[in-house]
XYZ file of C-alpha atoms in Angstrom:
444
model
C -6.901 23.641 -4.205
C -5.698 20.849 -3.240
C -1.999 19.595 -2.646
C -2.365 16.827 -4.887
C -3.534 17.586 -8.305
C -5.879 15.705 -9.712
C -5.702 16.051 -13.615
C -9.025 14.198 -15.424
C -8.945 16.220 -18.492
C -7.745 12.965 -21.492
C -11.367 11.494 -20.430
C -13.161 13.216 -22.476
C -13.665 11.363 -25.054
C -15.193 8.646 -22.676
C -17.272 10.970 -20.450
C -19.577 13.451 -21.729
C -19.880 16.515 -19.452
C -22.623 16.122 -18.180
C -22.010 12.552 -16.399
C -19.988 13.524 -13.687
C -22.713 16.064 -12.492
C -24.872 13.417 -12.720
C -23.017 11.124 -10.095
C -23.636 13.744 -7.472
C -26.350 12.899 -5.676
C -24.673 8.554 -5.611
C -21.971 10.596 -4.441
C -24.169 12.379 -1.484
C -25.550 9.059 -0.699
C -22.027 7.273 -0.681
C -20.529 9.928 1.689
C -23.432 9.812 4.318
C -23.171 6.244 4.443
C -19.398 6.603 5.319
C -19.264 9.205 6.727
C -22.558 8.326 9.367
C -21.913 5.485 9.442
C -25.311 3.435 7.880
C -23.104 1.629 5.097
C -22.551 -2.212 5.581
C -18.954 -2.133 7.550
C -19.478 0.625 9.113
C -17.955 -0.835 12.220
C -14.681 -0.771 10.037
C -14.309 3.820 9.784
C -11.922 4.413 12.226
C -9.714 5.068 9.276
C -11.311 8.225 8.729
C -10.816 10.210 11.583
C -7.027 8.123 12.423
C -5.193 11.426 11.390
C -6.624 13.237 13.685
C -7.808 10.983 16.540
C -4.949 8.230 17.026
C -3.114 7.455 20.237
C -0.915 10.030 21.239
C 0.659 8.115 23.870
C 1.329 4.749 21.655
C 2.824 7.064 18.929
C 5.766 8.113 21.341
C 6.102 4.421 22.407
C 6.427 3.473 18.786
C 9.282 6.606 18.273
C 11.217 5.246 21.714
C 11.106 1.769 20.386
C 12.387 2.828 17.372
C 15.052 4.502 18.727
C 15.769 1.395 21.006
C 15.750 -0.752 18.105
C 18.784 1.212 15.716
C 20.888 1.225 18.661
C 20.507 -2.457 19.216
C 19.492 -4.177 16.079
C 21.548 -4.156 12.167
C 17.933 -5.824 11.611
C 14.335 -5.725 12.341
C 12.549 -8.526 10.851
C 9.103 -7.308 10.082
C 6.843 -10.337 10.012
C 3.509 -10.394 9.127
C 0.990 -10.770 5.862
C -1.400 -8.646 3.210
C -1.953 -5.260 5.344
C 0.128 -6.025 7.980
C 3.170 -6.026 5.255
C 2.568 -4.279 2.737
C 1.680 -0.580 3.854
C 5.501 -1.049 5.564
C 7.400 -2.319 2.356
C 5.457 0.892 0.558
C 6.563 3.204 2.718
C 10.134 2.006 2.898
C 10.431 1.546 -0.403
C 8.646 4.841 -1.062
C 10.881 7.151 1.290
C 14.392 5.717 0.218
C 16.811 5.233 -1.551
C 16.482 2.621 -4.733
C 19.242 1.045 -3.349
C 18.149 1.204 0.642
C 20.630 -0.796 2.825
C 21.101 0.212 6.407
C 22.610 3.086 7.523
C 24.668 4.608 10.953
C 22.025 5.519 12.081
C 18.945 2.896 11.941
C 18.347 -0.334 11.028
C 17.434 -1.862 7.939
C 13.747 -3.302 7.966
C 13.675 -6.725 6.439
C 10.106 -8.422 5.888
C 9.350 -12.340 6.788
C 5.965 -14.467 7.066
C 4.504 -12.845 3.513
C 4.397 -16.411 1.806
C 5.732 -19.731 2.493
C 8.529 -20.211 0.477
C 11.217 -21.792 2.212
C 13.840 -20.696 0.194
C 12.835 -17.359 0.739
C 12.836 -17.537 4.431
C 16.606 -19.990 4.603
C 18.010 -16.782 2.539
C 16.717 -14.299 4.836
C 18.296 -16.077 8.053
C 21.601 -16.058 5.812
C 21.165 -12.509 5.735
C 21.036 -11.966 9.081
C 23.425 -14.473 9.807
C 25.265 -13.467 13.582
C 24.093 -9.922 13.309
C 21.741 -8.779 16.140
C 18.588 -8.009 15.420
C 14.665 -7.753 16.945
C 11.337 -8.811 15.503
C 8.334 -6.476 15.240
C 5.698 -9.614 14.525
C 2.274 -8.444 13.074
C -0.722 -10.642 13.582
C -4.391 -10.167 14.602
C -5.152 -13.073 15.655
C -1.573 -14.586 16.229
C -2.550 -17.383 14.052
C -2.102 -16.724 10.610
C -0.172 -19.325 9.098
C 2.328 -17.507 7.029
C 3.316 -15.357 9.819
C 3.330 -17.465 12.751
C 5.609 -19.936 11.084
C 7.953 -17.351 10.349
C 7.784 -16.256 13.848
C 8.465 -19.869 14.790
C 11.157 -20.102 13.274
C 12.794 -16.393 14.104
C 11.979 -16.861 17.606
C 14.155 -19.819 17.813
C 16.715 -18.560 16.642
C 16.688 -15.349 18.653
C 16.135 -17.023 21.944
C 19.283 -19.376 21.508
C 21.235 -16.474 20.826
C 19.885 -14.147 23.357
C 18.492 -16.592 26.000
C 14.641 -15.986 27.108
C 14.974 -12.981 28.729
C 16.991 -10.941 26.385
C 15.206 -12.470 23.379
C 12.153 -10.636 25.194
C 13.436 -7.563 25.365
C 14.072 -8.133 21.509
C 10.168 -8.861 20.198
C 7.604 -6.321 20.050
C 4.469 -7.414 19.193
C 1.605 -5.786 17.124
C -1.979 -7.218 17.668
C -5.614 -7.055 19.478
C -5.255 -4.968 21.837
C -7.469 -7.788 24.487
C -7.768 -10.749 22.761
C -6.242 -13.883 20.413
C -3.319 -16.056 20.324
C -0.357 -13.224 20.243
C -1.871 -11.204 22.622
C -2.013 -13.731 24.740
C 1.838 -14.850 24.431
C 3.061 -10.845 24.988
C 1.467 -10.401 28.298
C 3.202 -13.600 29.147
C 7.009 -12.982 28.175
C 6.572 -9.451 28.608
C 6.741 -8.254 25.280
C 6.394 -4.585 24.351
C 3.211 -4.539 22.516
C 1.121 -1.775 20.286
C -2.832 -1.958 18.878
C -4.089 -2.934 15.258
C -7.487 -0.918 16.382
C -10.807 -2.463 16.028
C -12.019 -0.474 13.451
C -9.080 -0.418 10.876
C -9.054 -3.475 8.706
C -5.757 -4.591 7.536
C -5.398 -2.964 3.935
C -6.352 0.382 5.529
C -3.991 0.015 8.563
C -0.640 1.385 7.561
C -1.001 4.873 9.361
C -1.356 2.507 12.714
C 1.089 0.895 14.612
C 1.009 -2.096 11.907
C 3.000 0.931 9.465
C 4.453 2.794 12.058
C 6.740 0.729 13.922
C 8.678 0.007 11.059
C 9.263 2.975 8.952
C 10.433 4.920 11.878
C 12.620 2.500 12.157
C 13.503 2.573 8.779
C 13.853 6.926 9.893
C 11.537 8.064 7.827
C 9.454 10.589 9.325
C 6.444 9.529 10.951
C 4.929 12.930 12.487
C 4.970 14.419 8.707
C 3.568 10.396 7.274
C 0.921 11.827 9.831
C 0.281 15.427 9.156
C -0.055 14.333 5.385
C -2.557 12.323 5.819
C -4.637 14.928 8.780
C -4.028 17.534 6.132
C -5.672 15.136 3.415
C -8.279 14.169 6.164
C -9.835 18.162 6.250
C -9.099 18.312 2.451
C -11.639 14.952 1.127
C -14.520 16.385 3.572
C -17.281 17.978 1.384
C -18.775 15.703 -0.726
C -19.244 18.366 -3.702
C -17.874 17.015 -6.874
C -16.408 20.276 -7.419
C -14.165 20.372 -4.880
C -13.411 16.686 -3.673
C -10.971 15.637 -6.252
C -10.356 12.497 -4.461
C -14.462 12.111 -4.605
C -13.726 12.414 -8.018
C -12.003 9.932 -9.334
C -13.922 7.614 -7.124
C -16.827 8.625 -9.496
C -15.419 8.492 -12.125
C -13.885 5.109 -12.150
C -17.053 4.301 -11.353
C -18.321 5.844 -14.829
C -15.469 3.660 -16.514
C -16.533 0.449 -15.083
C -20.145 0.919 -16.422
C -19.160 1.124 -19.674
C -16.801 -1.650 -19.744
C -13.606 -0.621 -18.591
C -13.585 -2.825 -15.979
C -9.791 -3.127 -14.827
C -7.901 -0.310 -13.817
C -4.001 -0.367 -14.251
C -1.988 2.053 -11.519
C 1.095 3.573 -13.493
C 4.057 4.870 -12.010
C 7.101 6.563 -13.247
C 9.206 5.856 -10.247
C 10.854 1.916 -9.938
C 10.606 2.506 -6.317
C 6.977 3.241 -6.657
C 5.935 -0.837 -7.562
C 5.348 -1.476 -3.900
C 3.090 1.236 -3.952
C 1.190 -0.589 -6.124
C 0.843 -3.534 -4.268
C -0.682 -1.968 -1.537
C -3.502 -0.231 -4.090
C -3.850 -3.361 -5.508
C -4.836 -4.640 -1.871
C -6.434 -1.794 -0.434
C -8.768 -1.614 -4.282
C -9.039 -5.557 -4.732
C -9.884 -6.357 -1.130
C -12.502 -3.286 -1.029
C -14.208 -4.107 -3.930
C -14.155 -7.344 -5.596
C -17.846 -8.808 -4.696
C -20.581 -10.294 -5.423
C -19.690 -11.126 -9.257
C -18.611 -7.586 -9.821
C -15.824 -4.734 -9.081
C -12.951 -3.335 -10.754
C -9.543 -5.569 -11.622
C -6.770 -3.533 -9.944
C -3.652 -4.728 -11.398
C -0.391 -2.560 -12.040
C 2.523 -1.020 -14.685
C 5.680 0.510 -13.570
C 6.550 3.355 -16.716
C 8.966 3.338 -18.937
C 9.856 0.182 -18.015
C 6.918 -2.680 -18.715
C 6.024 -0.208 -21.848
C 8.203 -2.561 -23.493
C 6.186 -5.811 -22.125
C 2.609 -4.329 -21.741
C 2.773 -1.433 -23.773
C 1.683 -3.432 -26.836
C -1.365 -5.161 -25.314
C -2.725 -1.631 -23.729
C -2.491 -0.188 -26.989
C -4.076 -2.601 -28.915
C -5.751 -5.202 -27.066
C -8.874 -5.828 -25.754
C -10.464 -2.352 -24.500
C -11.668 -3.100 -20.869
C -8.751 -0.980 -19.297
C -8.254 2.486 -17.998
C -5.346 3.687 -16.456
C -4.646 6.050 -13.217
C -1.635 7.086 -13.371
C 0.281 8.323 -9.919
C 3.417 10.923 -11.187
C 5.465 12.564 -8.800
C 6.274 15.803 -10.310
C 9.037 16.773 -8.681
C 12.118 13.709 -8.095
C 13.999 12.771 -5.367
C 17.506 13.274 -7.440
C 17.566 14.363 -11.281
C 20.526 13.839 -13.406
C 22.103 15.785 -16.479
C 22.570 13.176 -19.864
C 25.914 13.847 -20.318
C 27.383 14.909 -23.896
C 29.524 13.166 -26.149
C 31.725 13.590 -29.064
C 29.769 11.913 -32.442
C 26.585 10.502 -32.229
C 26.117 6.570 -32.431
C 23.718 6.182 -30.183
C 20.977 9.005 -31.710
C 21.458 10.431 -28.575
C 22.485 14.461 -29.263
C 19.172 16.058 -29.224
C 18.564 15.250 -25.973
C 22.177 16.013 -24.276
C 21.930 18.260 -21.705
C 18.442 17.431 -20.731
C 17.976 16.645 -17.426
C 16.566 12.699 -17.089
C 13.122 13.776 -14.977
C 12.248 16.437 -17.925
C 12.359 13.404 -20.403
C 10.735 10.993 -17.912
C 7.907 13.323 -18.266
C 7.968 14.149 -22.090
C 7.562 9.599 -21.964
C 4.838 10.387 -19.291
C 2.779 12.748 -22.028
C 3.243 10.695 -24.782
C 2.146 7.777 -23.421
C -1.135 9.451 -22.228
C -2.054 10.562 -25.817
C -1.112 7.808 -27.375
C -2.840 5.393 -24.957
C -6.058 8.201 -25.184
C -5.599 7.929 -28.893
C -5.960 4.070 -28.805
C -9.477 3.644 -26.910
C -8.217 3.954 -23.066
C -8.761 5.934 -20.792
C -6.796 7.716 -18.853
C -6.145 9.829 -15.533
C -3.325 11.048 -13.331
C -3.109 11.688 -9.210
C 0.254 14.317 -9.868
C 2.149 13.807 -6.448
C 4.374 16.733 -5.375
C 7.471 14.859 -4.451
C 8.206 11.467 -2.548
C 8.203 12.926 1.247
C 7.004 11.295 3.694
C 3.982 14.326 4.312
C 3.366 13.424 0.525
C 3.049 9.744 1.553
C 0.500 10.577 4.236
C -1.718 11.994 2.565
C -1.826 10.348 -1.141
C -2.495 6.635 1.277
C -5.155 8.913 2.525
C -6.671 9.910 -0.925
C -7.069 6.610 -1.645
C -8.454 5.392 1.021
C -10.996 7.856 1.202
C -11.833 7.207 -2.579
C -12.271 3.327 -2.198
C -14.553 4.086 0.267
C -17.096 5.735 -1.844
C -16.106 4.250 -4.688
C -17.661 0.837 -2.979
C -20.158 2.022 -2.150
C -21.233 3.424 -5.364
C -21.172 0.287 -6.506
C -23.531 -1.232 -3.915
C -21.299 -3.391 -1.877
C -19.476 -3.511 1.682
C -15.935 -2.325 1.121
C -14.675 -3.315 4.774
C -15.187 -6.721 4.408
C -13.037 -9.572 2.978
C -15.347 -12.506 3.010
C -13.867 -14.542 -0.094
C -10.376 -14.261 1.633
C -11.509 -18.014 3.805
C -11.934 -19.859 0.664
C -8.773 -21.149 -0.297
C -7.553 -21.331 3.480
C -10.145 -23.731 4.142
C -8.876 -25.451 1.102
C -5.632 -25.089 2.703
C -6.221 -26.249 6.248
C -7.631 -29.937 4.657
C -4.878 -30.249 2.627
C -2.123 -29.575 5.571
C -4.754 -31.544 7.802
C -5.159 -28.815 10.533
C -7.257 -30.232 13.264
C -10.664 -29.541 12.982
C -10.641 -30.007 8.334
C -9.551 -33.480 7.801
C -13.143 -34.416 6.474
C -12.423 -31.238 3.748
C -9.256 -32.281 3.778
C -9.927 -36.347 3.021
C -12.852 -34.639 0.227
C -9.908 -32.199 -1.377
C -7.835 -34.992 -1.424
C -9.708 -37.525 -3.657
C -10.532 -34.374 -5.820
C -6.756 -33.860 -6.055
């Protein structure tokens, strides 16, 4: 039995008994495209065997670099956008205390270059203050606007604080192995470099140096992270839908999509899993939203968002289905205390554990939403360990690969993200985009 438990038992009123089996032939074809490289985007499938076929020498260098950063820096400023930061921030939130701050033996990992907010950047500058810090710049090209701007700002501060020679020892570049502006600058200045593999797209890159360096700096166990992913790689290899729960999830979400359930809400019951949802939204949305089709990925954090979204989910437009990622054993638990009187009406809960209450809330919500016409699936994960996270990452990665091919699209490109960049460059007056900028300004 798989380490994770995928529960689709609440779909009986939405999916007939025969429907999943009827998907088997299409799943076999999708699996063949994915495994044999015959499908669109086949050059970007190296994440498939990444947990076993990764650069072990680089992996060791990542751990050594993390140890050095822990010794000489209070902060690691991780600069990147999209897949260049979402996986790392998701992992840090998932694996650490909800109010995670720098501990004695580790460095506080903070993020920049994921927006163009001047206020955010200045707030971060003020947070770092006079403390020792290092930079991890993550970019395939080195010319993506948001991280390039942030890197300029913090590189200038770094050089002013330490001088150019020492500053160069505090910059770690995760970039292309052979080419690009960042690679050229890194080689010229002697920065330690780590590789973004050519065959791994940004949204699949958390288990490369892109995610592993900041995760290791935070004090998390990247060996266990990779072990979990490796075991998942071995588990989710059989195309038989009766045996492969990641493929079941992919097939069932496509069945629901074809019935008009076009929005998927990823839900959890732990506040420190919000960034997991953000990582998942890029993975799913950028992989599947093409050719005027695809499931729209959204998210909610329960029970919190039940007080804002619960009404819509229960009685709004019936185009939603839910996938819950439920932690079966919380990292910590507390008992609800007893007290005299019952003014707050909680006498019936005193002495109960909060996780028991949280789980009963989950069960009640599933029943209510199902009765209200919302299909619900649950991915039960045992805990919030590094091993579990690696396993869960791989579950969703292989699922979206299959799901994309089932829907007849290339799950590994992202042609639509260039449209806004072209407009932005034109409006900013970037060389080569002047005519576009002139036309756009006339429209404003």
